[in-house]
Coordinates of C-alpha atoms in Angstrom, one line a residue:
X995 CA -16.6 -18.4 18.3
X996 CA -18.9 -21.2 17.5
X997 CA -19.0 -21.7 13.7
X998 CA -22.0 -23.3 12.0
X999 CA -21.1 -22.3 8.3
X1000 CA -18.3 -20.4 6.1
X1001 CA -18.7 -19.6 2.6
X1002 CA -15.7 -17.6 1.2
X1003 CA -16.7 -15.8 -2.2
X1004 CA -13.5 -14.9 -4.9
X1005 CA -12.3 -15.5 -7.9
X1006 CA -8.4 -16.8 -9.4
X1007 CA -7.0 -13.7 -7.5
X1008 CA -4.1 -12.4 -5.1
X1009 CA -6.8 -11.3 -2.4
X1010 CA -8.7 -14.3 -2.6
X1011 CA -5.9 -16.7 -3.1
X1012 CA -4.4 -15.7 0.2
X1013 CA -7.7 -16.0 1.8
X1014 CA -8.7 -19.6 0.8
X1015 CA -5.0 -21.0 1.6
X1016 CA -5.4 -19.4 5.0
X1017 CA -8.4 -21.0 5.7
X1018 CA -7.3 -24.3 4.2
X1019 CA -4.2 -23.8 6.7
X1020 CA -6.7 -23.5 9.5
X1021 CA -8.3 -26.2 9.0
X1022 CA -11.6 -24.7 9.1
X1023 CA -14.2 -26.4 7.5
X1024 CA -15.5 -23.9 4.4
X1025 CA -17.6 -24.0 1.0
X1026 CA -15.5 -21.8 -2.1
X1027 CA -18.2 -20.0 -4.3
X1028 CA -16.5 -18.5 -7.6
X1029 CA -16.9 -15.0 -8.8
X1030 CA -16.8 -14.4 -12.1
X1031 CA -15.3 -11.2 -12.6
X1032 CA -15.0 -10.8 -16.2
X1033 CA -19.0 -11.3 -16.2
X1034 CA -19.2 -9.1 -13.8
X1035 CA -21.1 -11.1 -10.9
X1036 CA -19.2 -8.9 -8.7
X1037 CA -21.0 -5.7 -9.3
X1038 CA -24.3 -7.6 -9.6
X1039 CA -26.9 -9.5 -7.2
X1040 CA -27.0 -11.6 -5.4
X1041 CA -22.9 -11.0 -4.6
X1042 CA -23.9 -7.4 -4.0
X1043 CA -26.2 -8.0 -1.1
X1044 CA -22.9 -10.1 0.7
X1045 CA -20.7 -7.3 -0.2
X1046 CA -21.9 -3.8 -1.2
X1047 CA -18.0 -2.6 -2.4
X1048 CA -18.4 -5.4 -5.0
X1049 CA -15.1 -6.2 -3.8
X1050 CA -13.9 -10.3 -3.5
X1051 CA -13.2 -12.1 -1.3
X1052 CA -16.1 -11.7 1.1
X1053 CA -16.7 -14.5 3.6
X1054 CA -20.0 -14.9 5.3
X1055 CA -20.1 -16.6 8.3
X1056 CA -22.9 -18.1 10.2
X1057 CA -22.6 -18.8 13.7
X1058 CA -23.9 -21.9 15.5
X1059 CA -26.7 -19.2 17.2
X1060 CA -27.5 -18.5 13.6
X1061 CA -26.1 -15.1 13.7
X1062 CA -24.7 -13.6 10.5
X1063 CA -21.5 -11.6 9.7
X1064 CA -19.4 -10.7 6.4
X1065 CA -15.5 -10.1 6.8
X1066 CA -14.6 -8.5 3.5
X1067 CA -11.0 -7.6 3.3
X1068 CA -8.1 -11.0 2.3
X1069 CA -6.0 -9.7 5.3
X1070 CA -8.9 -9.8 7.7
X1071 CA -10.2 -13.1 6.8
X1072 CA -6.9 -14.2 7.1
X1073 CA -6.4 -13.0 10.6
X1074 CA -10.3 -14.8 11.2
X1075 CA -8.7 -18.0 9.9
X1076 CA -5.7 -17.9 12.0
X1077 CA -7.2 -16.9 15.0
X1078 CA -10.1 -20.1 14.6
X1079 CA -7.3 -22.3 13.3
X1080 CA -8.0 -25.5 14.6
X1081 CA -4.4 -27.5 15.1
X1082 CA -0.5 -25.6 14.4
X1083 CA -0.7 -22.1 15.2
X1084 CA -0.5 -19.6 12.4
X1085 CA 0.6 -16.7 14.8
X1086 CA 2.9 -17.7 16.8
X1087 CA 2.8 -19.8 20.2
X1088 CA 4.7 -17.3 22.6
X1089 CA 4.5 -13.4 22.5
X1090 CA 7.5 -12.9 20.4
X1091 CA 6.8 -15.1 18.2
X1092 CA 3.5 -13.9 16.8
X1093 CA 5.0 -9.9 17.3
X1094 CA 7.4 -11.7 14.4
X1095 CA 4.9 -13.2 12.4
X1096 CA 2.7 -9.7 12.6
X1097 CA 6.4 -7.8 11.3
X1098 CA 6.8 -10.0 8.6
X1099 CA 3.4 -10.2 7.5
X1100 CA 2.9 -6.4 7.3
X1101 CA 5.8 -6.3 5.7
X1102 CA 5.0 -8.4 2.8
X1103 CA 1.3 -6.9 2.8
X1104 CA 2.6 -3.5 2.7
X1105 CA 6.1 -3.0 1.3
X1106 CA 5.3 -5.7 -1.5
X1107 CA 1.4 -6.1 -2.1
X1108 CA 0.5 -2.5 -2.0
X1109 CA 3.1 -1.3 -4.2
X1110 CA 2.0 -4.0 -6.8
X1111 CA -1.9 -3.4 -6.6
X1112 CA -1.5 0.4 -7.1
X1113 CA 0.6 -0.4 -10.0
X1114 CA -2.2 -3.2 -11.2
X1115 CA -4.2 0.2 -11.1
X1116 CA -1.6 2.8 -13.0
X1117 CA -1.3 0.2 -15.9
X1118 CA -4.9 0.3 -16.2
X1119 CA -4.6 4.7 -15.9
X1120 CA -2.1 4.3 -18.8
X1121 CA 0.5 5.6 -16.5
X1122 CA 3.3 2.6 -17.4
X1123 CA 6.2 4.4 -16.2
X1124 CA 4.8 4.8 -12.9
X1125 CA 3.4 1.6 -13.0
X1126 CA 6.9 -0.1 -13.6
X1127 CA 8.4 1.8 -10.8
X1128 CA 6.5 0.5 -8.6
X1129 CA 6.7 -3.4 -9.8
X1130 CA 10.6 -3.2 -9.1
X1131 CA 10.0 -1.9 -6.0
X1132 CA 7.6 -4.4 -4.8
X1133 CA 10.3 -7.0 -6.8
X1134 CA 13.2 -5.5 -4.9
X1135 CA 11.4 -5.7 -1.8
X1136 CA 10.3 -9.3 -2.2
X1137 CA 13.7 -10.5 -3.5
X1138 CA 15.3 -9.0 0.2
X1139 CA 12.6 -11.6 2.0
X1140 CA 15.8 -14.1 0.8
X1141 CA 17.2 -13.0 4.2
X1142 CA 14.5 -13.9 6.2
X1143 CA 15.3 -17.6 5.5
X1144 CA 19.0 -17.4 5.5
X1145 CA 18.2 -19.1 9.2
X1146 CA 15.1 -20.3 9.3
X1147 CA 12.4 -22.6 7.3
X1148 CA 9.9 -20.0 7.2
X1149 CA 9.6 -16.0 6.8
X1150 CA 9.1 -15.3 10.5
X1151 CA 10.8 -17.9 12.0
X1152 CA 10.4 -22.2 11.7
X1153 CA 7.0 -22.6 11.7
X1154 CA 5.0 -22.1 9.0
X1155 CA 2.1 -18.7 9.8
X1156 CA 0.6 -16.1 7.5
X1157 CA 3.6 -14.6 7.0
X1158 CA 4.3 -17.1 4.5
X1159 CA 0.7 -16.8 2.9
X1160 CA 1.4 -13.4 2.2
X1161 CA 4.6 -13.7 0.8
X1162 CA 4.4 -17.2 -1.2
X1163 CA 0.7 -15.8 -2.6
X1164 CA 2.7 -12.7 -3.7
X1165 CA 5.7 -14.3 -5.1
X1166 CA 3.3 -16.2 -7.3
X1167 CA 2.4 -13.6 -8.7
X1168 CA 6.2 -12.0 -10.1
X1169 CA 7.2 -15.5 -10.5
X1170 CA 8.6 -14.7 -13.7
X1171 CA 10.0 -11.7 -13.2
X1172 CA 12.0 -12.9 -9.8
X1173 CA 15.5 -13.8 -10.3
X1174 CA 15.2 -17.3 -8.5
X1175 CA 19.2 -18.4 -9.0
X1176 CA 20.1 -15.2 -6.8
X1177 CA 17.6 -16.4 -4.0
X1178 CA 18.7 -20.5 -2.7
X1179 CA 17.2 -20.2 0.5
X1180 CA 14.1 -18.4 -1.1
X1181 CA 13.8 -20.2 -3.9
X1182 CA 13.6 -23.2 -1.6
X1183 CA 11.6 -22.3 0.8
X1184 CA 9.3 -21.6 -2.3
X1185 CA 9.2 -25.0 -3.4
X1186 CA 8.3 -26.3 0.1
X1187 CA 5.4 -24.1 1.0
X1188 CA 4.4 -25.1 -3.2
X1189 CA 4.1 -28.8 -1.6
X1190 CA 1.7 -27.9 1.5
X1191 CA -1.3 -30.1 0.8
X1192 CA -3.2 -26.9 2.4
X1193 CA -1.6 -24.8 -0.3
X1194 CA -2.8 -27.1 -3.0
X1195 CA -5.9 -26.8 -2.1
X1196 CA -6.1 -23.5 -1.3
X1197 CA -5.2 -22.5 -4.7
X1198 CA -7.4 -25.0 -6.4
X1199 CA -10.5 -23.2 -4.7
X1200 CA -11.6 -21.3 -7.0
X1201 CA -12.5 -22.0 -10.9

């Protein structure tokens, strides 16, 4: 795809976070517009006309024929930005490489992420208990990615791919609540990806 324009919309958030370092990682060119969510721009115009789920982040795309398109969800933007990378691969350069990259990656989006968000969610139900459940299992889970690394750089292998956004974005977030001295090879590899110029700026993007 010929790319004329990006412009990824979010706010200081998991979703978007992941988003803008992929994109930084890709090395596609792109313009970060802030959402402010306690002001609730997301539920208002014009941000409602990019995305009607008033959901960040949203990146809108304009093609070098001038055609239009939205992509909505973090994973799918990420997937956009790996695919359009320009430079090192973010998927994986043979066939079993990337089916690696694609395990670990849906296993930190699902086994980790979800767990977490719906617990985001119950806390805000006033259901705590359930809530907490579900942070040690998305804690549990996370802490067990310390065997992923036990022989190699990276999550999926020893190159550095999405995999990693989704897990380092993720880890960010429990930072506190991770018990780094039982994790060497994890807590490690955190540092390392925390140095990635790409990763700087990804999560400088938004104010």
């Amino acid at each position: 795809m010929l790319i004329k324009d990006l412009t990824l919309y979010g706010a200081r958030t998991g979703n978007s976070i992941r988003a803008s370092i992929a994109l930084e990682e890709s090395g596609l060119s792109y313009s970060a517009e802030t959402i402010a969510l306690r002001r609730g721009e997301h539920k208002q115009e014009p941000f409602l006309s990019i995305n009607r789920l008033g959901q960040v982040p949203a990146l809108a795309i304009t093609g070098e024929d001038g055609k239009k398109s939205v992509i909505t969800q973090s994973n799918a933007i990420m997937l956009f930005a790996a695919e359009n990378a320009n430079g090192a691969s973010l998927l994986g350069t043979t066939s079993l490489a990337r089916a690696k990259v694609f395990e670990r990656y849906f296993y930190f989006v699902t086994d980790v992420v979800v767990p977490s968000n719906t617990g985001f969610h119950l806390k805000g139900a006033a259901y705590p208990e359930a809530a907490q459940y579900l942070d040690i299992a998305s804690i549990r889970n996370l802490m067990y990615a310390n065997t992923f690394l036990q022989q190699h750089s990276y999550v999926a292998g020893d190159d550095f791919s999405i995999a990693d956004i989704a897990a380092f974005t993720i880890s960010l977030a429990y930072h506190n609540e991770i018990d780094w001295a039982r994790l060497p090879e994890m807590s490690e590899w955190f540092e390392r990806v925390s140095e990635r110029e790409a990763v700087k700026r990804g999560l400088a993007a938004f104010r």
